[in-house]
Tab-separated table of C-alpha atoms in Angstrom:
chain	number	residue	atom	x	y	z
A	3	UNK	CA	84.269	-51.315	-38.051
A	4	UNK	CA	84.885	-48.774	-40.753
A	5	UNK	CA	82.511	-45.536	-41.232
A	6	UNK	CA	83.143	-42.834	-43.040
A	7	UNK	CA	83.013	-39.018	-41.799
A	8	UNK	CA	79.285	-37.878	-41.290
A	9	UNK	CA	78.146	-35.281	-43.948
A	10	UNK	CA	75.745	-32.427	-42.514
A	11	UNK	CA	74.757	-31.337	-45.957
A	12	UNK	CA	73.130	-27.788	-44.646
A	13	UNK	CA	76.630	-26.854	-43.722
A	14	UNK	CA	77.836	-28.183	-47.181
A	15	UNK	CA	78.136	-24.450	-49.508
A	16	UNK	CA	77.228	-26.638	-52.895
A	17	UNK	CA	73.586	-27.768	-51.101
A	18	UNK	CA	72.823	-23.998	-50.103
A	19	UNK	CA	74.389	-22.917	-53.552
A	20	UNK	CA	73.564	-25.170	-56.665
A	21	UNK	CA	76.190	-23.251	-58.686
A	22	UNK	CA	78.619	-23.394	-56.346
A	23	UNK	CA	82.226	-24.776	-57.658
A	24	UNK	CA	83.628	-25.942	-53.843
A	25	UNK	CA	85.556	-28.930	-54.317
A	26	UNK	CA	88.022	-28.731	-51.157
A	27	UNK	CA	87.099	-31.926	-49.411
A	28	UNK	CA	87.621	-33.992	-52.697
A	29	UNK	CA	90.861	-32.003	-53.575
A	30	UNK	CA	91.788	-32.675	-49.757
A	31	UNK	CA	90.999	-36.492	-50.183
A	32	UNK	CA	94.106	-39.096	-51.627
A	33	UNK	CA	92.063	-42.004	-51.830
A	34	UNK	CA	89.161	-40.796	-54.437
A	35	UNK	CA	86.289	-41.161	-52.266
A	36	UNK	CA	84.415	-38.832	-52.807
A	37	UNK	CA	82.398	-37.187	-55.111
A	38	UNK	CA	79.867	-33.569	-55.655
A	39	UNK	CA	76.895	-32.747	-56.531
A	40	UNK	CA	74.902	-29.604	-56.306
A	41	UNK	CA	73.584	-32.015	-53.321
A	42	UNK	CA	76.922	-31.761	-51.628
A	43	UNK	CA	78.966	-34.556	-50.754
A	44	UNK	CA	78.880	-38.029	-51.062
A	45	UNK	CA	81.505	-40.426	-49.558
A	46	UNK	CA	82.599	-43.605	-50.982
A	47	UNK	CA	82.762	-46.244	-47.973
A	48	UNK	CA	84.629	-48.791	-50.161
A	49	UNK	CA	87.199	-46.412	-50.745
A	50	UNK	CA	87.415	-44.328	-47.839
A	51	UNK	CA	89.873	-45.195	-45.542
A	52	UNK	CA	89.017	-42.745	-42.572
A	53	UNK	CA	91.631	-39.943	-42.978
A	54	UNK	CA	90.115	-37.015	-41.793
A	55	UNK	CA	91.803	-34.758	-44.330
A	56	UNK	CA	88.392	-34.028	-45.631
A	57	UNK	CA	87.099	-32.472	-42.561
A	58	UNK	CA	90.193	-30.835	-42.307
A	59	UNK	CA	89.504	-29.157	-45.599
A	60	UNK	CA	85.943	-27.862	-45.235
A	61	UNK	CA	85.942	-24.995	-44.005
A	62	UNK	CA	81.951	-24.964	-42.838
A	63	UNK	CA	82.550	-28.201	-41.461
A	64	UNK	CA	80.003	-29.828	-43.099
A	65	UNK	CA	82.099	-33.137	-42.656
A	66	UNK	CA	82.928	-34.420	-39.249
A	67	UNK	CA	84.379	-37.659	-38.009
A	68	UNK	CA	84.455	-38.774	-34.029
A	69	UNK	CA	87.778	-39.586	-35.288
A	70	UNK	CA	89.214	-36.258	-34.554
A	71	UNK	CA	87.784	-34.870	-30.910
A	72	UNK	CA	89.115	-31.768	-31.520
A	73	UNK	CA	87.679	-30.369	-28.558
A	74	UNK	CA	88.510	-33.327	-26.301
A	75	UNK	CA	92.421	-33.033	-27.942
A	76	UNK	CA	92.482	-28.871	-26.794
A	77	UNK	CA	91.356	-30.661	-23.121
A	78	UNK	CA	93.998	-32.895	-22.971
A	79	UNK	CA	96.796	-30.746	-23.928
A	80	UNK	CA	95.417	-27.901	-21.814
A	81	UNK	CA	96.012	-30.182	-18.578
A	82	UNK	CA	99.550	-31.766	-19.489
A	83	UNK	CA	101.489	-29.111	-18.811
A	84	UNK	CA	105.007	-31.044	-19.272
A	85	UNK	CA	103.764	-31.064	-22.864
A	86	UNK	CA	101.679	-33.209	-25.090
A	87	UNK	CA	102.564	-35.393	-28.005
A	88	UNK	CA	100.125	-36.245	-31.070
A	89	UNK	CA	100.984	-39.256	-33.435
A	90	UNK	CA	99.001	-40.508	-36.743
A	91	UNK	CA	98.092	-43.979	-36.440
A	92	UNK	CA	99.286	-45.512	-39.684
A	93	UNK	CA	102.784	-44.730	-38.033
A	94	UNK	CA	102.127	-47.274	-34.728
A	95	UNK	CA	104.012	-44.222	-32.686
A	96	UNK	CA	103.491	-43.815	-29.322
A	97	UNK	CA	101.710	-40.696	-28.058
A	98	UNK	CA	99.257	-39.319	-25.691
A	99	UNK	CA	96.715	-39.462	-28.489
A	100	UNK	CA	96.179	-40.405	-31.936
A	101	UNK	CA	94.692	-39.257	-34.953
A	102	UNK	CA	94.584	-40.805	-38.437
A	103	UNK	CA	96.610	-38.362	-40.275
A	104	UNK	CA	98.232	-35.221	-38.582
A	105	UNK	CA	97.271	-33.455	-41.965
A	106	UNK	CA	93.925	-33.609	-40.517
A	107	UNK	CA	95.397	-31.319	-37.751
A	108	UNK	CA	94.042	-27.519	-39.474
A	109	UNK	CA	95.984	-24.488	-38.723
A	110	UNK	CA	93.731	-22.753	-35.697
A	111	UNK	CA	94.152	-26.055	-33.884
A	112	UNK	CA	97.823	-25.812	-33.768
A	113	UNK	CA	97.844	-21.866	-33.548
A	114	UNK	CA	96.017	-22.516	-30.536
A	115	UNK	CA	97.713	-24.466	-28.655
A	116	UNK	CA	100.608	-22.735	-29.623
A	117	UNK	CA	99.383	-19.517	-28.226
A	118	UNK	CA	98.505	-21.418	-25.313
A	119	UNK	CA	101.942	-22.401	-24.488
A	120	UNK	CA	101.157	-26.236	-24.692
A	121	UNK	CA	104.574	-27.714	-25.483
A	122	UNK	CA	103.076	-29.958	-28.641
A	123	UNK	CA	104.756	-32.545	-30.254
A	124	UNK	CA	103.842	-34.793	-33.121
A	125	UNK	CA	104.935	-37.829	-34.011
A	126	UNK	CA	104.839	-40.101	-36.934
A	127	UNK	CA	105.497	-37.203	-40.102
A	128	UNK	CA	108.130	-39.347	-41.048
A	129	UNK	CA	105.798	-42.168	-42.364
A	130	UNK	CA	104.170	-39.666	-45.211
A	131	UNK	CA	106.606	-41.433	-47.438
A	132	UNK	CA	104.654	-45.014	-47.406
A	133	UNK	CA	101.937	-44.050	-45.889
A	134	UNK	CA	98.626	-44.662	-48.066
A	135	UNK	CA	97.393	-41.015	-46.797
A	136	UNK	CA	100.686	-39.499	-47.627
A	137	UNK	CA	100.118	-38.012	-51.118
A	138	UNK	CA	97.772	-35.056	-49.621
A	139	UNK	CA	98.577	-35.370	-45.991
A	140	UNK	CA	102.058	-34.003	-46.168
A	141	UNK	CA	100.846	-31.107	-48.147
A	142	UNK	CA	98.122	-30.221	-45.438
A	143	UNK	CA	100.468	-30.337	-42.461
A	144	UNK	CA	102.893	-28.006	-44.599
A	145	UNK	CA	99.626	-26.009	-45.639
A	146	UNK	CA	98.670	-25.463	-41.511
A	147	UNK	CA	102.070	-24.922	-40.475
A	148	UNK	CA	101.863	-21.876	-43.300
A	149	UNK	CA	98.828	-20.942	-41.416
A	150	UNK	CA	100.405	-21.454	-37.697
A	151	UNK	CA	103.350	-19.262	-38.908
A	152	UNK	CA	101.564	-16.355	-40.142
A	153	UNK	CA	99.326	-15.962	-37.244
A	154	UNK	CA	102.752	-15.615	-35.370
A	155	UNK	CA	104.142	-13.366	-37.794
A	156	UNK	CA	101.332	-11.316	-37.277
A	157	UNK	CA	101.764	-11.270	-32.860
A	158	UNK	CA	103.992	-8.941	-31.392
A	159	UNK	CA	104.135	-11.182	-28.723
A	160	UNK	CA	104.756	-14.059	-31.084
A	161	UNK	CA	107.801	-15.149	-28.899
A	162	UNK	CA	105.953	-16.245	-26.258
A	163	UNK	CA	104.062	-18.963	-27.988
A	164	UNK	CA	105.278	-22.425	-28.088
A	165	UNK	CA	106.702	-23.980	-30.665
A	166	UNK	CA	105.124	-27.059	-32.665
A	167	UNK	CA	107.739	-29.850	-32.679
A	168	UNK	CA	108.038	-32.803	-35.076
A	169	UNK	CA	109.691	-35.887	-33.567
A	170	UNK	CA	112.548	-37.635	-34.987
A	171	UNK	CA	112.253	-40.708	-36.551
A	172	UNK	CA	113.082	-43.687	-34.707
A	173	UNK	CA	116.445	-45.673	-35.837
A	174	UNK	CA	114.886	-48.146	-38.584
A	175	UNK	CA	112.572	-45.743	-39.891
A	176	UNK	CA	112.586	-44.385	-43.587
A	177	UNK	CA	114.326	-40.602	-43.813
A	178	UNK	CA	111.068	-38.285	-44.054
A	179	UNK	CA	110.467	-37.389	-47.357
A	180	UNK	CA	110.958	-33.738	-48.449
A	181	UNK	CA	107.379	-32.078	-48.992
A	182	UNK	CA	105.559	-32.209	-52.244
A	183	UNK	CA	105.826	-28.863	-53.472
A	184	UNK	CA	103.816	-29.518	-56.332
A	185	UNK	CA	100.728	-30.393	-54.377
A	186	UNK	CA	101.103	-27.781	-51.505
A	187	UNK	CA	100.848	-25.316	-54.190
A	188	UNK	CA	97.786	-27.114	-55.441
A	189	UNK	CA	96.146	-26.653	-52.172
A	190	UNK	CA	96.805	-23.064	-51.555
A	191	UNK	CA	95.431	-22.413	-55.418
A	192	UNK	CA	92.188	-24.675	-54.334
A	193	UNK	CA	91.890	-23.000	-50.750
A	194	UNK	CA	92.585	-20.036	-52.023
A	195	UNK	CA	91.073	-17.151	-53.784
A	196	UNK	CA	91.378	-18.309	-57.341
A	197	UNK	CA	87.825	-18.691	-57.314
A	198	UNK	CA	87.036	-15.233	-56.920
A	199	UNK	CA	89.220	-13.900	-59.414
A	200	UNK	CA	88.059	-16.473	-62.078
A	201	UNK	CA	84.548	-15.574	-61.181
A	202	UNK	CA	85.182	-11.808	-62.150
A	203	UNK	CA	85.887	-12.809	-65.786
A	204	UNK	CA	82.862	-14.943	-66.516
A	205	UNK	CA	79.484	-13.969	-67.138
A	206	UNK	CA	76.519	-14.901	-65.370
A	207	UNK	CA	73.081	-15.170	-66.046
A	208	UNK	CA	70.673	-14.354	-63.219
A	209	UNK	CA	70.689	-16.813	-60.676
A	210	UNK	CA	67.024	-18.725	-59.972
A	211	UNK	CA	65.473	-18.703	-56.225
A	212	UNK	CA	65.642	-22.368	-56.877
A	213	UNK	CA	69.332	-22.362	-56.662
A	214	UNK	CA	69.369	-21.297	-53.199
A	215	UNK	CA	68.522	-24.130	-50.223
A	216	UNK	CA	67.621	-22.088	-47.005
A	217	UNK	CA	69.002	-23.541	-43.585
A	218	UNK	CA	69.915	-21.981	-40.374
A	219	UNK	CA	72.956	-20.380	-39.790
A	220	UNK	CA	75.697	-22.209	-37.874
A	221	UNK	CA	79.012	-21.544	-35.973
A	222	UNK	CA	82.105	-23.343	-36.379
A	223	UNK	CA	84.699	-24.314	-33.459
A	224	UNK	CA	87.666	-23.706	-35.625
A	225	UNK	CA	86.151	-20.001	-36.181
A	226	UNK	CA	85.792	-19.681	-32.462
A	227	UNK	CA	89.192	-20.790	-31.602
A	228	UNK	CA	90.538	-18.910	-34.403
A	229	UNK	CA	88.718	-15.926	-32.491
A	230	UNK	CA	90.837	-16.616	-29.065
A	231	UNK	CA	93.934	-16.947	-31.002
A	232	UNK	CA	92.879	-13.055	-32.467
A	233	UNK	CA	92.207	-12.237	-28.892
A	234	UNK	CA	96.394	-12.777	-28.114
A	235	UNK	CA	97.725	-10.532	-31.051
A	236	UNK	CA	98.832	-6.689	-30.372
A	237	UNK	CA	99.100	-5.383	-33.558
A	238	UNK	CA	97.195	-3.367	-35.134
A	239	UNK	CA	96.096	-4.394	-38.369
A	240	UNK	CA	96.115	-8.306	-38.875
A	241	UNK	CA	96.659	-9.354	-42.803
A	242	UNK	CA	94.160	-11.690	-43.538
A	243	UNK	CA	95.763	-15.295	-45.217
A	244	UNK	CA	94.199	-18.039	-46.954
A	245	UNK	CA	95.032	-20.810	-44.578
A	246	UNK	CA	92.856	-19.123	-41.810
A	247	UNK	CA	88.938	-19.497	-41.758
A	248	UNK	CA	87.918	-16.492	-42.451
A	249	UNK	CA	87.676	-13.652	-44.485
A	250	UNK	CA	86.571	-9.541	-44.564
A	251	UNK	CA	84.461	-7.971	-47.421
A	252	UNK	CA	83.481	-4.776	-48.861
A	253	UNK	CA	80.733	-3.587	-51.390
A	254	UNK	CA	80.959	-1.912	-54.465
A	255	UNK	CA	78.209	0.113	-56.100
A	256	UNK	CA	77.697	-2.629	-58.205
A	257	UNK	CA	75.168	-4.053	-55.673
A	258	UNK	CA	71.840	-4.250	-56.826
A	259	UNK	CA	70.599	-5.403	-53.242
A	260	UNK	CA	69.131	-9.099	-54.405
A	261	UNK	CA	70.213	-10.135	-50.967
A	262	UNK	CA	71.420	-13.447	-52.486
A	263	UNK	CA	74.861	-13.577	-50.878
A	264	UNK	CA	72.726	-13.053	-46.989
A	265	UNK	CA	70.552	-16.043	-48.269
A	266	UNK	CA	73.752	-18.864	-49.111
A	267	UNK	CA	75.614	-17.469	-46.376
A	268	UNK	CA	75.993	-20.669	-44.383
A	269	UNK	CA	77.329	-18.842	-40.777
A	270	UNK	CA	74.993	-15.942	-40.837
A	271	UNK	CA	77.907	-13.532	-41.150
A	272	UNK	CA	76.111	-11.614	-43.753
A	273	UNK	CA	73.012	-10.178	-42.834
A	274	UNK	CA	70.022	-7.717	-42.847
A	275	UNK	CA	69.352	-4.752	-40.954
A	276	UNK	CA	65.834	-3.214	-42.427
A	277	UNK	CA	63.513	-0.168	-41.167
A	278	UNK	CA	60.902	1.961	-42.983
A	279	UNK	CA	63.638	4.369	-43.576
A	280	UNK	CA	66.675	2.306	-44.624
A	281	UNK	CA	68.274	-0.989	-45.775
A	282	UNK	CA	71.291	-1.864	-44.664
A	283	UNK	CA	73.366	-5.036	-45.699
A	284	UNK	CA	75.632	-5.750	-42.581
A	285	UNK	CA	78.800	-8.188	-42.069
A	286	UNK	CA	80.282	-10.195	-38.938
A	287	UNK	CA	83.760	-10.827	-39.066
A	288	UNK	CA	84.383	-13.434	-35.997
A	289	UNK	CA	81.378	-15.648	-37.737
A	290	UNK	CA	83.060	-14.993	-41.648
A	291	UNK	CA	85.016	-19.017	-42.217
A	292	UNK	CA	86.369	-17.886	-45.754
A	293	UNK	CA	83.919	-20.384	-47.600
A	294	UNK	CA	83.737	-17.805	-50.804
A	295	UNK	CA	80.145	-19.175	-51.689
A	296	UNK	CA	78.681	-15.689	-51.054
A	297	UNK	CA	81.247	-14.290	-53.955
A	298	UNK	CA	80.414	-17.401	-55.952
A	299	UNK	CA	76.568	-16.303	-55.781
A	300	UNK	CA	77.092	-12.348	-55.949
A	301	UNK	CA	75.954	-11.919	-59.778
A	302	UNK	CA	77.209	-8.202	-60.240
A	303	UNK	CA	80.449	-8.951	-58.296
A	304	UNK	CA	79.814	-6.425	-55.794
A	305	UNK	CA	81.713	-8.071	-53.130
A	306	UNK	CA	85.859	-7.529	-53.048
A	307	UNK	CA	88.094	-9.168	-50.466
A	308	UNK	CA	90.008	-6.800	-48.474
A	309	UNK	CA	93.304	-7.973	-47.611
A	310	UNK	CA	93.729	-6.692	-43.581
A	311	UNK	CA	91.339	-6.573	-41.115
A	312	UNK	CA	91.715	-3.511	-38.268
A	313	UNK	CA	92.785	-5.739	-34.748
A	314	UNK	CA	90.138	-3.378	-33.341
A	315	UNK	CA	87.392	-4.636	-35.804
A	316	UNK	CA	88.720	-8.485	-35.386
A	317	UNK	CA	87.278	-8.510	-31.638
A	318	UNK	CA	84.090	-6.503	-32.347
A	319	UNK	CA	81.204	-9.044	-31.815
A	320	UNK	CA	78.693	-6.432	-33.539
A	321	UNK	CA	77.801	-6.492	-37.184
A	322	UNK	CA	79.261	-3.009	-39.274
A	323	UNK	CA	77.523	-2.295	-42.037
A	324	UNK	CA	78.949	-2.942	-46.060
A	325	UNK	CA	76.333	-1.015	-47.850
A	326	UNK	CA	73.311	1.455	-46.393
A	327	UNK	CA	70.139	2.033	-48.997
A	328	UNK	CA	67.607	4.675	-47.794
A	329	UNK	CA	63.958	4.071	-48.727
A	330	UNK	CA	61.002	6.075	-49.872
A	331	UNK	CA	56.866	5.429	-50.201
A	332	UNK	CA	55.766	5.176	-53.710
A	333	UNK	CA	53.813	8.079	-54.770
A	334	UNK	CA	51.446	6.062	-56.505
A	335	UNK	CA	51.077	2.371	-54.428
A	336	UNK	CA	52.489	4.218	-51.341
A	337	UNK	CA	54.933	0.836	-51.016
A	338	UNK	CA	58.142	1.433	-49.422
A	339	UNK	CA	61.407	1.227	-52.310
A	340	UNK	CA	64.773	2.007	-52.729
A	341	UNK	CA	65.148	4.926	-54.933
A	342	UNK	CA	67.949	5.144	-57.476
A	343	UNK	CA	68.263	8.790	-57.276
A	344	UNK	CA	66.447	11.323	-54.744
A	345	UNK	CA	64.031	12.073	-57.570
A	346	UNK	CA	62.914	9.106	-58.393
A	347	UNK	CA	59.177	8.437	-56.783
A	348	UNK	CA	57.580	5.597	-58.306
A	349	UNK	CA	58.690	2.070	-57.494
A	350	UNK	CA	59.698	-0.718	-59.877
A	351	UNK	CA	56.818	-2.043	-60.175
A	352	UNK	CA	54.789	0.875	-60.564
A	353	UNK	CA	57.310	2.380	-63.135
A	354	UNK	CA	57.037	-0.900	-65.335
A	355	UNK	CA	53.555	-0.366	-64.976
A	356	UNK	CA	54.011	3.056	-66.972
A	357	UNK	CA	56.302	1.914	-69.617
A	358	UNK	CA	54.194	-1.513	-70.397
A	359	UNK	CA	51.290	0.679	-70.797
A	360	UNK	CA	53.320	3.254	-72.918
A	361	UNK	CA	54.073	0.777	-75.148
A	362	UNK	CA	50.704	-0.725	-75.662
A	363	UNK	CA	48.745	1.959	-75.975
A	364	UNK	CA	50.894	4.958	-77.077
């Protein structure tokens, strides 16, 4: 029986952001199944023919199929340790498992098991050509092994890691086709950071509470395996890459602290740290998945993208802070505020209250 990948909308960045512009599961999908909304996602079961590139693509993972056990895959290739083969199912190859599409395989999967010495094979790349999935699924397998490589490229100790083979194709089979270069470009402009320097040009009008759909912050397993893979690297400054989940910021003094990119943050990486005395907008790197929805809300583009990350940084499991406020009491209301200068003392509120009655009465 068919079914199509479950959506957990509260995941999904375009539910917790009605503006967002996310469209990386429906660039991801070859078969037209699905289609946004500022609800999220909604899949097509007529046309959906069980991929898995979709869930692949989603960074949040708002989308997840049974389909692809990723966890129960890492088990089994942890415990063959004469090596482990993976084959796509449209291809009928033999393997010790099987996946729809080994597009669907994202790059901290394979970097894993790479760094974990499992000798990995996959099978069945050599069907792309006729295969219904093909169109999008070669360009994600090129777009992880991007991802695998610079993670490598980035180990001193890159050597030691296994290498990801592809099998040969058997006798009768087509000659693998030579990857769409077209389309893998397309998927590094989607995945990548276009977004944010599109964003930078447009104006915005303030955004309206309503936008914003609060849910609890969750974790994602290729963000935590990601985060073991960091653990094996020596070096000492790691440059950050679109095909990885995940992402470092900084903040500008453009901030006006609206506290709108904490609020659509879907992994809690941005947060709040607030006393009498201070407010303090902090950041988690090993919970950051790269989503860009908190640069999509930021309305004064306070937020830039730093290119590295320190290795040291990388494995800190504490919160640093982007941007540190001090606060005062109103001398008037006796409220608590963040100045805009030292001598400033009256809040907001209690300094519109002086200018509307200025200009009624003179």
């Amino acid at each position: 029986m068919q079914t199509t990948p479950e959506f957990r909308r509260e995941r999904c960045t375009r539910y917790r952001f009605k503006y967002s512009e996310c469209s990386r599961c429906q660039d991801a999908c070859p078969h037209a199944a699905i289609s946004l909304s500022d609800e999220g996602a909604s899949l097509d079961p007529a046309r959906c023919r069980e991929c898995g590139l979709c869930v692949a693509a989603c960074q949040t993972e708002a989308l997840v199929t049974d389909k692809l056990p990723h966890i129960q895959l890492l088990k089994q290739a942890g415990a063959k340790a004469d090596g482990f083969s993976i084959a796509c199912t449209p291809s009928q190859a033999e393997a010790d498992a099987k996946i729809p599409c080994l597009g669907a395989l994202d790059a901290t999967v394979l970097a894993y098991l790479s760094a974990r010495k499992v000798k990995l094979e996959l099978r069945g790349a050599w069907h792309c050509e006729t295969c219904p999935h093909g169109t999008s699924g070669q360009a994600m397998i090129a777009y992880a092994r991007d991802g695998v490589a610079h993670v490598r490229e980035q180990a001193d100790n890159g050597e030691r890691w296994s290498d990801i083979v592809f099998a040969e194709p058997p006798e009768d089979a087509a000659k693998p086709a030579a990857v769409n270069h077209a389309r893998r470009q397309m998927f590094r402009q989607v995945f990548g950071r276009a977004v944010e320097a599109a964003l930078k040009d447009t104006p915005t009008a303030p955004v309206p509470l309503k936008a914003v759909r609060i849910a609890a912050p969750t974790s994602t397993i290729r963000r935590e395996l990601l985060q073991i893979v960091w653990s094996r690297t020596a070096v000492g400054e790691f440059a950050l890459d679109d095909t990885l989940p995940t992402s470092r910021f900084e903040v500008n003094d453009t901030c006006n602290q609206c506290e709108l990119c904490v609020r659509v943050c879907p992994t809690g990486a941005l947060g709040l740290a607030e006393t009498d005395q201070a407010w303090r907008l902090t950041f988690q790197f090993n919970r950051c998945v790269g989503c860009d929805v908190c640069i999509e809300a930021c309305q004064p583009h306070a937020l830039e993208r730093q290119t590295s990350v320190p290795l040291a940084t990388g494995l800190e499991k504490e919160p640093v802070t982007l941007r540190n406020r001090p606060k005062q009491r109103c001398s008037r209301c006796d409220r608590f505020f963040m100045p805009a200068s030292p001598a400033e003392t009256l809040c907001q509120i209690c300094a519109d209250d002086d200018k509307d009655f200025g200009a009624m009465f003179g």
